[in-house]
Amino acid sequence: MSNLIIGASSGLGREIAYEFARNSKNLILISRNLKDLEILKSDLEIKFKIEVNVFQLDFSNLNEVSKFILDNTKVLEKIEGVLFPIGMMKENDNVKNSNDDLISIFSANFYSINFFISHILNIFEEKKGGFIVGFGSISGAIGREINVSYSSAKRALENYFESLIISNLKNHIKVQFYILGYLDTNLSFGKKLLLPKGSPVNLAKIVYKNLNKKGVKKFFPFWWIFIDMAIKILPFSITKKIIKFFN
Amino acid sequence: MTKKKIYSLDKNYSADIFFKRPDKYKEIEIVSSKFDNIITMGSCNSYTPASFRKNALSIQLTKFNRIIEFDKNQKLITVEAGIILSDLFNFTLARGLWVPQIPGYPTITIGGAVASNSHGKSCGFHGTIKKQIKRIKIFHKLHGWLNLSNEENRDIFDLTIGGLGLTGSIVEVQLRLEELSGNNFVTKIIETDSSNDAVKKINFDVKKETYCYSWNRSDSFKNFGKGFVFQNELNVSSDNKLTKNIKLNNSDINKNFIINFWNKYSVFFAQSIYQNYFKFFKSKQHEESFQKAIFPFIGKEFYFKLFGKKGFLESQIIVPFDKTEVFIDEVETIFKKHEPLITLYSLKNFKGDQKNLRFENDGICFTFDFVKNSKNLFFMNELDKICEKYHLTPSIIKDSRLKLETIEKCYKDFNRFKEEINKFDNKRIYKSTLTDKLMI
Ligand SMILES: Cc1cc2nc3c(=O)[nH]c(=O)nc-3n(C[C@H](O)[C@H](O)[C@H](O)COP(=O)(O)OP(=O)(O)OC[C@H]3O[C@@H](n4cnc5c(N)ncnc54)[C@H](O)[C@@H]3O)c2cc1C
């Protein structure tokens, strides 16, 4: 049995791979960068004596994802669970996006994940078990000027995972969803941020610890829950004024 | 792109730089393509401004920290160059293997150690890290990915080891590992009453695998050179595998206090306490953990912090054996005359052939740390004159104040090295504040 990590070559995905390896779990790693995956595979196999398989796959291309699923049914039937520490941003993602950008951003952050899970659910239902872990973003809490499509896709993903949790309350499939604030990864490297960054190593530990829990939805770092609550409690007419004030 | 102000460890140089820490191979290519002036950064633990330059891009490779291949039978390991020494050793030592020529701080990267041709405590026996390097893979903005070894691109291989990052980013290194014949050390403490006495006791048996260095007093002319020689030998009766991991101290070595605490009185006080502790309270032969013997600065980072915002200066000079007496004589003469404030004075054995800008030669390596003030700068200039007069080898990676003139006189290959770098990198893309000073 193996655990599938999509978006494993860097950032949170890489840390999750190490956490699973430390716990002697075999892995299947997927990302766009084969070279990085191969190096990660060597390191994990040498240090932890586990079995690691890697696949190059671009989640921003739904056709590629669909082909991968068709070509690898045997591989997917053997997985214990799947994690999606994946996120794709583009420069100049604002309210006026091109068709190509919209398709790739929505595919990587929502469609492909949704599509992949739809397929995996059949396998897990047959096996009567399995886990699915998704990662949203606090950017999806409210509309914004930058990363517009990214945050919209993340909001859609949150909604989808809530549905996933609700739909699987009565079976053995375990679903977790984490809404991420600032994480100390390459994306936030060197940026001056208003709040401290969370450690991806710590998050990877939490994810692993919670694998057996049913229907988890959490914020990481935890204090983002208060910001999210404030955003949701305040009427939009006031939020709008606050944003205008800070701009 | 992130902008950042950065300081050399000795605090004598700072610069606003562009900073990137890629974690994917493609990213190294992409960020390199965007800048005309680049330098690769390891952990930025160098005393000198070797891995940054004003308005240039520093590519920090610490996310490239994985093991790519390990062959226990052939004792070979291939690692990404951003791996820090403690991570590398926590893997190899558990398998009874290591690299002996490593610098004395665990957060230093293998890339940094290769680019500075590092040495360890046993350099009189093991020489420098050059001996352990089998293969290197670099990325150069103009040349792309290159494999370097004695068989492939031999000239560039030679320029890269101790080449201060001037041949591009070292991304992979294959190292020959040595077997470890114990997991801790037996340390013998031998008292010395002068610098010459310390040289004699340090140079007692270079054919034996000892990790030998001295600590000498420098607080006054009367005490100059008094102290101890520490001879660490591997404790062969202990298991040859390290069971305890090397632990990093949380203290950031690059941070310092605002004011300088070192003065005539505090140096005298600290050195008296240190000497009396080893003389009266420490047994003359005791067991020491691997971590303590090889990385003596773990937990003692406050030493650097005590120099405050103004920082410090270090001078490290290899003196051939036949010149040690005259060198000590000259140093004592200028010491008596100028009374510099030296916080640390230490010796170790050295072995190697001086080539390119590599800090190596056969002889004794003298290390002095100074508080930064005009009196000490004057003393250091006098030291430079001694180096030039006797063709000694001063360390470029340690002494940020060292003048081009002295380096030209002391490094016979300096001009040839410069020419070859210019030939390889004809647009002179890879540069640092340090190499600007050397006009390379
Ligand atoms: C407490 C302490 C003790 C030390 N003890 C010793 C000792 O015992 N022996 C010894 O030899 N040295 C010693 N040093 C010096 C140290 O080994 C060097 O300064 C080393 O280069 C620092 O490595 P770094 O990873 O911090 O690299 P940086 O300081 O970031 O860079 C140093 C140089 O290496 C180059 N470089 C770094 N990584 C790469 C890469 N991947 N590709 C290309 N170039 C690269 C940089 O461009 C720069 O020229 C010591 C330093 C400290 C702070």
XYZ file of C-alpha atoms and ligand atoms in Angstrom:
740
model
C 0.000 0.000 0.000
C 1.150 3.505 -0.822
C 0.157 7.065 -0.105
C -0.279 9.429 -2.980
C 0.963 13.007 -2.673
C 0.073 15.405 -5.449
C 2.373 18.419 -5.617
C 5.143 16.690 -3.701
C 8.295 18.225 -5.111
C 8.402 21.395 -3.030
C 6.961 23.329 -0.103
C 4.292 21.644 1.994
C 4.110 18.594 -0.298
C 7.771 17.866 0.263
C 7.404 18.156 4.040
C 4.388 15.829 3.993
C 6.446 13.314 2.022
C 9.147 13.412 4.743
C 6.589 13.053 7.541
C 5.070 9.980 5.895
C 8.532 8.563 5.193
C 9.530 9.044 8.838
C 6.515 6.896 9.639
C 7.721 4.234 7.176
C 4.919 4.777 4.671
C 5.523 3.945 1.007
C 4.825 6.817 -1.313
C 3.708 7.743 -4.791
C 4.769 11.274 -5.602
C 3.352 13.415 -8.348
C 4.440 16.807 -9.619
C 5.293 18.717 -12.777
C 9.037 18.470 -12.153
C 10.430 15.010 -12.730
C 14.047 15.902 -11.892
C 13.002 17.233 -8.473
C 10.837 14.179 -7.856
C 13.669 11.821 -8.704
C 16.028 13.530 -6.276
C 13.350 13.472 -3.580
C 12.769 9.788 -4.251
C 16.500 9.005 -3.836
C 16.720 10.938 -0.593
C 13.598 9.318 0.880
C 14.585 5.798 -0.160
C 18.165 6.164 1.096
C 17.222 7.713 4.431
C 14.022 5.876 5.300
C 14.226 2.605 3.372
C 10.723 2.990 1.939
C 9.457 2.421 -1.591
C 8.819 5.557 -3.603
C 7.353 5.823 -7.104
C 7.221 9.082 -8.991
C 5.109 10.403 -11.852
C 5.359 13.619 -13.793
C 1.928 15.152 -14.189
C 0.649 18.663 -14.678
C -2.543 19.272 -12.699
C -3.222 22.459 -14.611
C -4.023 20.259 -17.606
C -7.248 18.325 -17.029
C -6.711 16.127 -20.093
C -3.337 15.019 -18.768
C -4.911 14.191 -15.414
C -7.664 12.214 -17.082
C -5.119 10.246 -19.142
C -3.023 9.563 -16.064
C -6.044 8.101 -14.266
C -6.859 5.851 -17.203
C -3.260 4.692 -17.617
C -2.649 3.981 -13.955
C -5.761 2.267 -12.637
C -3.702 -0.568 -11.119
C -1.483 1.906 -9.256
C -4.437 3.872 -7.931
C -6.250 0.757 -6.730
C -3.398 0.154 -4.278
C -3.346 3.504 -2.568
C -4.222 4.002 1.064
C -4.945 7.684 0.737
C -4.345 10.801 -1.288
C -3.175 14.289 -0.342
C -3.391 17.444 -2.456
C -0.848 19.966 -1.133
C -1.067 21.709 -4.465
C -1.677 25.263 -5.465
C -0.924 27.225 -8.581
C -0.724 30.980 -8.821
C -0.007 33.152 -11.804
C 1.357 36.652 -12.032
C -1.245 39.269 -12.993
C -4.169 37.094 -11.852
C -6.805 39.836 -11.539
C -10.429 40.401 -12.529
C -9.487 40.339 -16.227
C -7.910 36.957 -16.895
C -7.321 35.278 -20.236
C -9.129 32.081 -21.070
C -5.890 30.048 -20.912
C -4.965 31.435 -17.515
C -8.461 30.827 -16.166
C -8.433 27.242 -17.364
C -4.998 26.434 -15.942
C -5.589 28.175 -12.590
C -8.987 26.560 -12.095
C -7.756 23.172 -13.288
C -4.765 23.081 -10.926
C -6.606 24.470 -7.909
C -10.046 22.954 -8.346
C -11.190 20.948 -11.403
C -8.369 18.396 -11.511
C -8.564 17.805 -7.766
C -12.341 17.396 -7.933
C -12.047 15.106 -10.951
C -9.282 13.019 -9.382
C -11.210 12.598 -6.142
C -14.372 11.576 -8.040
C -12.371 8.695 -9.466
C -10.583 7.791 -6.240
C -13.880 7.775 -4.309
C -15.055 4.802 -6.372
C -11.923 2.896 -5.396
C -12.175 3.858 -1.716
C -15.886 2.991 -1.594
C -15.130 -0.439 -2.971
C -12.266 -0.907 -0.494
C -14.406 0.545 2.312
C -11.655 2.895 3.434
C -9.110 5.506 2.508
C -8.275 9.095 3.299
C -8.396 12.308 1.294
C -6.647 15.489 2.414
C -7.119 18.858 0.745
C -5.633 22.287 1.330
C -7.461 25.559 0.865
C -6.328 29.086 1.392
C -7.426 31.941 3.592
C -7.331 34.005 0.392
C -10.637 32.323 -0.462
C -12.348 33.993 2.507
C -13.111 37.185 0.634
C -12.812 38.758 -2.821
C -9.602 40.593 -3.614
C -7.626 42.561 -6.177
C -4.805 40.091 -6.815
C -4.823 36.301 -7.194
C -8.484 36.636 -8.060
C -8.993 33.344 -9.889
C -6.714 31.491 -7.494
C -8.724 32.601 -4.468
C -12.012 31.877 -6.250
C -10.823 28.357 -7.047
C -9.721 27.873 -3.437
C -13.141 29.024 -2.216
C -14.763 26.526 -4.552
C -12.418 23.838 -3.284
C -13.380 24.568 0.330
C -17.017 24.213 -0.586
C -16.309 20.967 -2.406
C -14.390 19.516 0.552
C -17.205 20.459 2.930
C -19.510 18.498 0.647
C -17.015 15.653 0.615
C -16.920 15.552 4.423
C -20.707 15.603 4.642
C -21.145 12.927 1.976
C -18.723 10.573 3.714
C -19.897 10.889 7.302
C -21.472 7.450 7.288
C -18.709 5.403 5.661
C -15.032 4.664 6.309
C -13.568 7.323 4.067
C -11.771 9.989 6.065
C -11.604 13.508 4.773
C -9.479 16.384 6.075
C -9.354 19.946 4.859
C -6.893 22.614 6.000
C -7.322 26.296 5.287
C -3.866 27.769 5.135
C -2.737 31.218 6.186
C 0.862 32.231 5.607
C 3.176 29.235 5.348
C 6.935 29.417 5.480
C 7.526 28.135 1.955
C 9.128 29.514 -1.161
C 5.956 31.381 -2.077
C 6.222 33.573 1.011
C 10.037 33.612 1.174
C 11.446 37.033 1.963
C 8.002 38.693 1.965
C 7.165 41.078 4.782
C 3.833 39.790 6.105
C 1.474 41.129 8.735
C 1.242 37.856 10.651
C 3.822 35.154 11.378
C 4.228 32.240 8.988
C 3.289 28.711 9.960
C 5.839 25.941 9.664
C 5.093 23.396 6.917
C 6.972 20.806 8.988
C 4.520 21.274 11.856
C 1.555 21.189 9.513
C 2.811 17.945 7.969
C 2.935 16.454 11.478
C -0.623 17.581 12.236
C -1.905 16.165 8.943
C -0.301 12.811 9.667
C -1.635 12.729 13.238
C -5.167 13.451 12.051
C -5.270 10.824 9.304
C -7.605 8.595 11.262
C -10.001 11.379 12.190
C -13.217 11.790 10.273
C -14.249 15.058 8.746
C -11.539 17.464 9.874
C -11.696 21.102 8.828
C -9.030 23.287 10.402
C -7.144 26.533 9.967
C -3.355 26.591 9.974
C -1.849 28.540 11.683
C -4.859 28.322 13.999
C -5.283 32.084 14.567
C -6.577 32.509 11.035
C -9.874 31.108 12.262
C -10.493 34.394 14.082
C -9.730 36.445 10.996
C -11.987 34.210 8.938
C -14.768 34.578 11.536
C -14.403 38.335 11.572
C -14.625 38.458 7.777
C -17.744 36.308 7.823
C -19.496 38.142 10.671
C -18.955 41.614 9.260
C -21.465 42.744 6.639
C -19.785 43.160 3.257
C -20.686 46.857 3.213
C -18.386 47.367 6.245
C -15.641 45.039 4.991
C -15.628 47.010 1.768
C -15.064 50.248 3.695
C -12.211 48.725 5.720
C -10.495 47.562 2.533
C -10.941 51.014 1.003
C -9.441 52.601 4.137
C -6.305 50.419 3.995
C -5.878 50.933 0.269
C 12.227 39.413 -6.215
C 13.063 39.838 -2.543
C 15.498 42.570 -1.509
C 17.399 42.186 1.692
C 20.215 43.754 3.690
C 22.860 41.240 4.554
C 26.028 41.225 6.685
C 29.217 39.209 6.675
C 29.711 37.262 9.904
C 32.545 39.573 10.969
C 30.135 42.524 10.402
C 32.676 44.471 8.369
C 30.607 44.355 5.200
C 26.930 44.698 4.435
C 24.965 45.120 1.222
C 21.430 45.373 -0.115
C 21.023 42.358 -2.312
C 18.426 40.488 -4.316
C 17.765 37.207 -2.660
C 16.257 33.974 -3.878
C 16.077 30.543 -2.280
C 14.882 28.202 -5.041
C 13.649 24.707 -4.266
C 13.301 23.351 -7.800
C 15.972 22.674 -10.408
C 14.149 24.664 -13.057
C 14.033 27.640 -10.696
C 17.852 27.806 -10.543
C 17.873 28.224 -14.311
C 15.007 30.736 -14.305
C 16.361 33.027 -11.583
C 19.885 32.882 -13.025
C 18.542 33.952 -16.414
C 17.091 37.136 -14.918
C 20.331 38.618 -13.511
C 23.694 39.665 -14.899
C 25.451 39.548 -11.535
C 25.007 36.445 -9.454
C 26.692 34.681 -6.585
C 25.681 31.444 -4.910
C 25.099 31.437 -1.183
C 25.374 28.566 1.257
C 24.456 29.396 4.848
C 26.204 32.785 4.722
C 28.351 31.722 7.667
C 31.510 33.152 6.091
C 33.389 35.787 8.035
C 33.898 37.679 4.749
C 31.368 38.987 2.178
C 31.925 35.946 -0.033
C 28.342 35.125 -0.958
C 26.803 38.523 -1.632
C 27.375 41.735 -3.576
C 25.457 45.008 -3.719
C 22.431 44.784 -6.048
C 23.482 41.340 -7.282
C 21.429 38.186 -6.914
C 22.403 35.770 -4.155
C 20.968 32.342 -4.897
C 20.769 30.475 -1.638
C 20.820 26.732 -2.194
C 19.877 25.492 1.273
C 16.712 23.828 -0.078
C 18.967 21.635 -2.200
C 19.869 19.502 0.757
C 19.193 15.904 -0.219
C 21.175 12.726 -0.590
C 21.181 11.567 -4.184
C 23.295 8.408 -4.019
C 24.958 6.425 -1.285
C 27.234 3.464 -1.834
C 28.396 2.046 1.475
C 30.796 -0.459 -0.081
C 32.553 2.088 -2.234
C 32.221 4.688 0.527
C 30.765 7.262 -1.851
C 27.973 9.723 -1.265
C 26.414 12.195 -3.706
C 24.607 15.096 -2.105
C 23.026 18.339 -3.140
C 25.374 21.186 -2.291
C 23.007 22.952 0.099
C 23.063 20.127 2.633
C 24.400 21.376 5.956
C 27.151 19.454 7.714
C 25.009 18.281 10.623
C 22.393 16.769 8.271
C 25.078 15.041 6.245
C 26.813 13.690 9.320
C 23.643 12.564 11.052
C 23.280 10.228 8.084
C 26.886 9.113 7.502
C 28.032 8.853 11.119
C 25.214 6.436 11.888
C 26.874 4.241 9.232
C 30.400 4.682 10.598
C 31.504 7.051 7.828
C 32.338 10.750 7.506
C 34.405 13.460 5.863
C 37.201 14.605 8.174
C 38.058 17.889 6.432
C 35.008 19.803 7.519
C 34.887 23.266 9.050
C 33.998 23.735 12.684
C 30.363 24.809 12.465
C 27.457 22.482 11.657
C 25.243 24.850 9.647
C 27.922 25.354 6.984
C 26.891 23.785 3.669
C 28.887 21.330 1.598
C 28.777 23.870 -1.273
C 30.333 26.486 1.022
C 32.939 23.992 2.230
C 33.870 23.044 -1.363
C 33.973 26.655 -2.584
C 36.300 27.581 0.295
C 38.302 24.315 0.202
C 37.630 23.801 3.885
C 39.816 22.025 6.384
C 39.069 20.403 9.713
C 40.866 19.860 12.975
C 43.033 17.127 11.459
C 44.328 19.079 8.472
C 47.908 18.087 9.302
C 46.860 14.496 8.629
C 43.885 14.680 6.258
C 44.637 17.868 4.294
C 41.672 19.770 2.879
C 38.260 18.712 1.538
C 39.672 18.740 -2.018
C 40.984 15.221 -1.341
C 37.457 13.886 -0.804
C 35.763 15.454 -3.835
C 35.212 13.031 -6.686
C 32.684 14.858 -8.814
C 30.806 18.147 -8.886
C 27.810 19.291 -10.895
C 27.484 23.033 -11.455
C 25.022 25.327 -13.136
C 26.515 28.317 -14.922
C 24.366 30.941 -16.578
C 26.523 30.889 -19.738
C 27.539 27.221 -19.827
C 24.440 25.513 -18.422
C 24.837 22.269 -16.470
C 28.381 20.881 -16.310
C 29.810 17.753 -14.746
C 33.245 18.325 -13.273
C 35.807 15.745 -12.205
C 39.374 14.708 -12.910
C 38.034 13.020 -16.047
C 35.519 15.627 -17.226
C 36.141 19.408 -17.407
C 39.210 18.930 -15.251
C 40.321 22.589 -15.403
C 36.963 23.885 -14.201
C 36.881 21.190 -11.515
C 40.192 22.531 -10.268
C 39.003 26.156 -10.394
C 35.773 25.311 -8.560
C 37.362 23.758 -5.467
C 38.277 26.738 -3.329
C 37.047 28.963 -6.178
C 34.763 31.133 -3.994
C 31.730 30.411 -6.168
C 33.219 32.059 -9.252
C 32.588 29.135 -11.614
C 28.825 29.097 -10.978
C 26.439 27.343 -8.634
C 27.636 24.031 -7.246
C 24.486 21.927 -7.123
C 25.744 18.396 -6.578
C 28.896 17.019 -5.001
C 30.119 13.441 -4.842
C 32.329 12.830 -1.835
C 34.602 9.990 -0.837
C 33.813 9.037 2.733
C 36.296 7.871 5.344
C 35.687 5.228 7.950
C 35.357 6.399 11.501
C 37.133 4.238 14.035
C 35.156 5.242 17.115
C 32.262 7.475 18.032
C 33.959 9.836 20.407
C 37.380 11.228 21.165
C 39.970 10.898 23.882
C 41.304 14.384 24.452
C 44.745 14.942 25.925
C 45.517 18.373 27.283
C 49.167 19.381 27.177
C 50.343 22.628 28.717
C 52.495 24.993 26.690
C 54.593 27.872 27.982
C 55.188 29.744 24.725
C 54.164 29.886 21.079
C 57.277 27.954 20.037
C 56.507 25.304 22.628
C 52.938 25.039 21.253
C 54.273 24.571 17.714
C 56.565 21.777 18.911
C 53.760 20.007 20.776
C 51.263 20.383 17.959
C 53.663 19.028 15.396
C 54.458 15.929 17.473
C 53.437 13.174 15.057
C 51.775 14.202 11.808
C 51.555 10.582 10.647
C 49.021 9.866 13.379
C 45.310 10.627 12.940
C 45.038 13.323 15.575
C 42.700 16.277 15.708
C 45.061 18.740 17.195
C 44.837 22.427 17.959
C 46.065 24.827 20.564
C 44.586 27.578 22.623
C 47.049 30.277 23.580
C 46.838 33.367 25.690
C 47.085 36.714 23.968
C 46.027 39.143 26.687
C 49.545 40.426 27.388
C 53.076 40.089 26.137
C 54.018 38.234 29.339
C 51.355 35.585 28.734
C 51.563 35.493 24.929
C 51.600 31.866 23.738
C 50.968 30.226 27.118
C 48.121 27.769 27.031
C 47.302 24.251 25.955
C 47.514 21.881 23.058
C 44.409 19.719 22.704
C 45.161 16.376 21.076
C 41.936 14.585 20.202
C 42.292 10.996 19.115
C 39.418 8.794 18.059
C 38.460 6.485 20.865
C 38.837 3.166 19.071
C 37.382 1.276 22.011
C 33.998 2.938 21.424
C 31.541 1.720 18.798
C 32.317 3.200 15.357
C 28.775 4.385 14.788
C 27.395 7.580 16.201
C 24.120 6.977 17.931
C 23.369 10.521 19.023
C 22.464 13.080 16.363
C 24.387 16.327 16.112
C 22.153 18.968 17.613
C 22.055 22.508 16.372
C 21.893 25.308 18.839
C 18.952 27.615 18.200
C 21.188 30.629 18.565
C 21.725 32.434 15.244
C 25.465 32.849 14.724
C 24.889 35.855 12.457
C 23.104 37.908 15.143
C 25.069 40.031 17.587
C 24.683 42.237 20.656
C 24.593 46.001 20.158
C 27.754 46.810 22.082
C 31.192 45.249 22.186
C 32.062 43.500 25.444
C 35.681 42.748 24.614
C 38.296 45.034 26.128
C 41.685 44.633 27.821
C 40.074 43.598 31.103
C 37.425 41.236 29.771
C 39.986 39.467 27.555
C 42.329 39.073 30.526
C 39.478 37.863 32.717
C 38.093 35.401 30.142
C 41.489 33.981 29.248
C 42.535 33.601 32.911
C 39.339 31.734 33.720
C 39.654 29.516 30.647
C 43.288 28.688 31.402
C 42.715 27.984 35.090
C 39.686 25.866 34.357
C 41.697 23.563 32.102
C 44.714 23.654 34.413
C 42.986 22.889 37.685
C 39.517 21.516 37.011
C 39.699 19.441 33.863
C 41.465 16.082 33.841
C 44.454 15.948 31.530
C 42.888 13.104 29.597
C 39.141 12.847 29.142
C 36.528 11.616 26.730
C 34.845 14.172 24.527
C 31.764 13.731 22.365
C 32.088 13.849 18.607
C 30.001 17.012 18.504
C 32.169 18.848 21.022
C 35.460 17.923 19.419
C 34.504 18.575 15.797
C 32.040 21.444 16.189
C 33.459 23.290 19.212
C 31.462 26.442 18.431
C 28.057 24.815 19.021
C 26.695 26.531 22.111
C 29.480 29.137 22.072
C 27.942 31.420 19.450
C 27.840 34.155 22.086
C 31.601 34.534 21.493
C 30.831 36.209 18.153
C 27.887 38.129 19.551
C 30.118 39.695 22.227
C 31.913 41.750 19.558
C 28.745 43.775 19.107
C 27.603 45.676 16.055
C 31.101 46.742 15.019
C 32.142 43.148 14.587
C 35.563 41.562 14.637
C 38.417 40.555 12.370
C 40.163 37.248 11.966
C 43.569 36.565 10.538
C 44.536 33.016 9.645
C 48.002 32.378 8.247
C 49.798 29.186 7.237
C 53.470 29.380 8.103
C 55.816 26.715 6.668
C 57.503 24.675 9.408
C 60.947 26.129 8.761
C 59.621 29.655 9.179
C 57.574 29.276 12.370
C 60.353 30.433 14.684
C 61.105 33.586 12.752
C 57.358 34.253 12.333
C 56.733 33.969 16.069
C 59.712 36.198 16.692
C 58.364 38.875 14.370
C 54.833 38.604 15.762
C 56.078 38.926 19.323
C 58.058 41.995 18.358
C 55.057 43.770 16.863
C 52.847 42.514 19.693
C 55.141 44.126 22.253
C 55.192 47.353 20.284
C 51.489 47.736 19.429
C 49.744 45.786 22.209
C 46.795 44.678 20.054
C 43.580 43.354 21.589
C 43.498 39.714 20.491
C 40.567 37.687 21.799
C 41.622 34.326 20.380
C 44.965 32.867 19.440
C 45.162 29.306 18.224
C 47.372 26.996 16.168
C 46.821 23.866 14.130
C 48.796 21.679 11.751
C 48.333 21.956 8.015
C 49.144 19.834 4.984
C 48.686 20.599 1.276
C 49.961 22.213 -1.903
C 49.136 25.843 -2.470
C 47.329 26.312 -5.790
C 44.826 28.835 -7.189
C 43.218 30.693 -4.268
C 43.096 27.597 -2.080
C 44.106 28.085 1.505
C 46.525 25.213 1.955
C 50.206 24.507 2.395
C 52.492 22.444 4.608
C 53.023 24.188 7.900
C 51.368 25.544 11.023
C 48.188 27.566 10.764
C 48.078 30.573 13.123
C 44.677 32.091 13.929
C 44.111 35.444 15.631
C 40.763 37.136 16.327
C 40.766 40.879 16.843
C 38.413 43.497 18.143
C 37.926 46.014 15.358
C 39.824 49.170 16.279
C 42.532 51.287 14.685
C 45.332 49.862 16.838
C 44.445 46.334 15.777
C 44.095 47.310 12.131
C 47.567 48.722 12.299
C 48.833 45.489 13.871
C 47.146 43.459 11.138
C 48.821 45.579 8.483
C 52.112 44.723 10.108
C 51.123 41.053 9.955
C 50.482 41.483 6.223
C 54.009 42.778 5.798
C 55.360 39.691 7.549
C 53.242 37.501 5.241
C 54.576 39.275 2.173
C 58.170 39.158 3.412
C 58.157 35.402 4.094
C 55.622 34.380 1.392
C 53.203 32.974 3.936
C 49.601 32.017 3.122
C 46.906 34.273 4.639
C 43.298 33.059 4.463
C 41.120 34.960 1.995
C 37.794 33.527 3.241
C 38.522 34.499 6.856
C 40.120 37.945 6.667
C 37.793 40.504 5.092
C 40.388 43.228 5.445
C 43.149 41.478 3.499
C 44.491 43.667 0.696
C 44.806 42.676 -2.949
C 48.495 43.578 -2.815
C 49.156 41.029 -0.056
C 47.166 38.329 -1.815
C 49.033 38.914 -5.074
C 52.341 38.552 -3.267
C 51.364 35.505 -1.218
C 49.334 33.495 -3.773
C 51.699 32.649 -6.614
C 48.806 31.519 -8.833
C 46.647 34.563 -8.254
C 46.997 36.083 -11.737
C 46.662 32.760 -13.526
C 43.492 31.979 -11.499
C 42.068 35.375 -12.433
C 42.837 34.840 -16.118
C 41.229 31.412 -16.146
C 38.103 32.699 -14.426
C 37.875 35.525 -16.955
C 38.263 33.037 -19.772
C 35.551 30.713 -18.426
C 33.108 33.438 -17.436
C 33.938 36.134 -19.986
C 30.951 38.249 -18.956
C 32.031 37.984 -15.289
C 28.590 37.067 -14.050
C 29.520 35.347 -10.810
C 30.990 37.918 -8.412
C 30.852 38.846 -4.732
C 31.950 41.824 -2.654
C 34.971 39.738 -1.691
C 35.999 38.990 -5.269
C 35.364 42.631 -6.272
C 38.022 43.522 -3.723
C 40.348 41.046 -5.390
C 39.445 42.637 -8.734
C 38.502 39.273 -10.220
C 32.212 29.150 13.506
C 32.927 28.913 12.217
C 33.978 28.005 12.182
C 34.650 27.768 10.988
N 35.662 26.853 10.984
C 36.308 26.571 9.836
C 37.299 25.559 9.789
O 37.594 24.918 10.794
N 37.880 25.309 8.596
C 37.546 25.987 7.448
O 38.079 25.679 6.387
N 36.624 26.964 7.474
C 35.997 27.273 8.629
N 35.022 28.237 8.629
C 34.751 28.999 7.402
C 33.682 28.327 6.557
O 34.020 27.000 6.305
C 33.540 29.003 5.193
O 33.373 30.373 5.344
C 32.402 28.393 4.374
O 32.557 28.778 3.042
C 31.023 28.819 4.851
O 30.044 28.089 4.138
P 28.555 28.587 3.945
O 27.738 27.403 3.616
O 28.137 29.411 5.077
O 28.712 29.447 2.605
P 28.626 31.033 2.365
O 29.279 31.737 3.481
O 27.257 31.401 2.023
O 29.556 31.133 1.062
C 30.953 30.978 1.163
C 31.560 30.883 -0.226
O 31.136 29.673 -0.839
C 30.448 29.934 -2.042
N 29.355 28.973 -2.136
C 28.527 28.557 -1.148
N 27.674 27.625 -1.617
C 27.965 27.476 -2.925
C 27.423 26.690 -3.975
N 26.428 25.834 -3.755
N 27.932 26.838 -5.200
C 28.965 27.685 -5.458
N 29.526 28.434 -4.499
C 29.029 28.339 -3.259
C 29.963 31.361 -1.949
O 29.774 31.942 -3.206
C 31.097 31.988 -1.167
O 32.153 32.318 -2.030
C 34.315 28.487 9.800
C 33.257 29.392 9.846
C 32.566 29.605 11.031
C 31.437 30.569 11.054
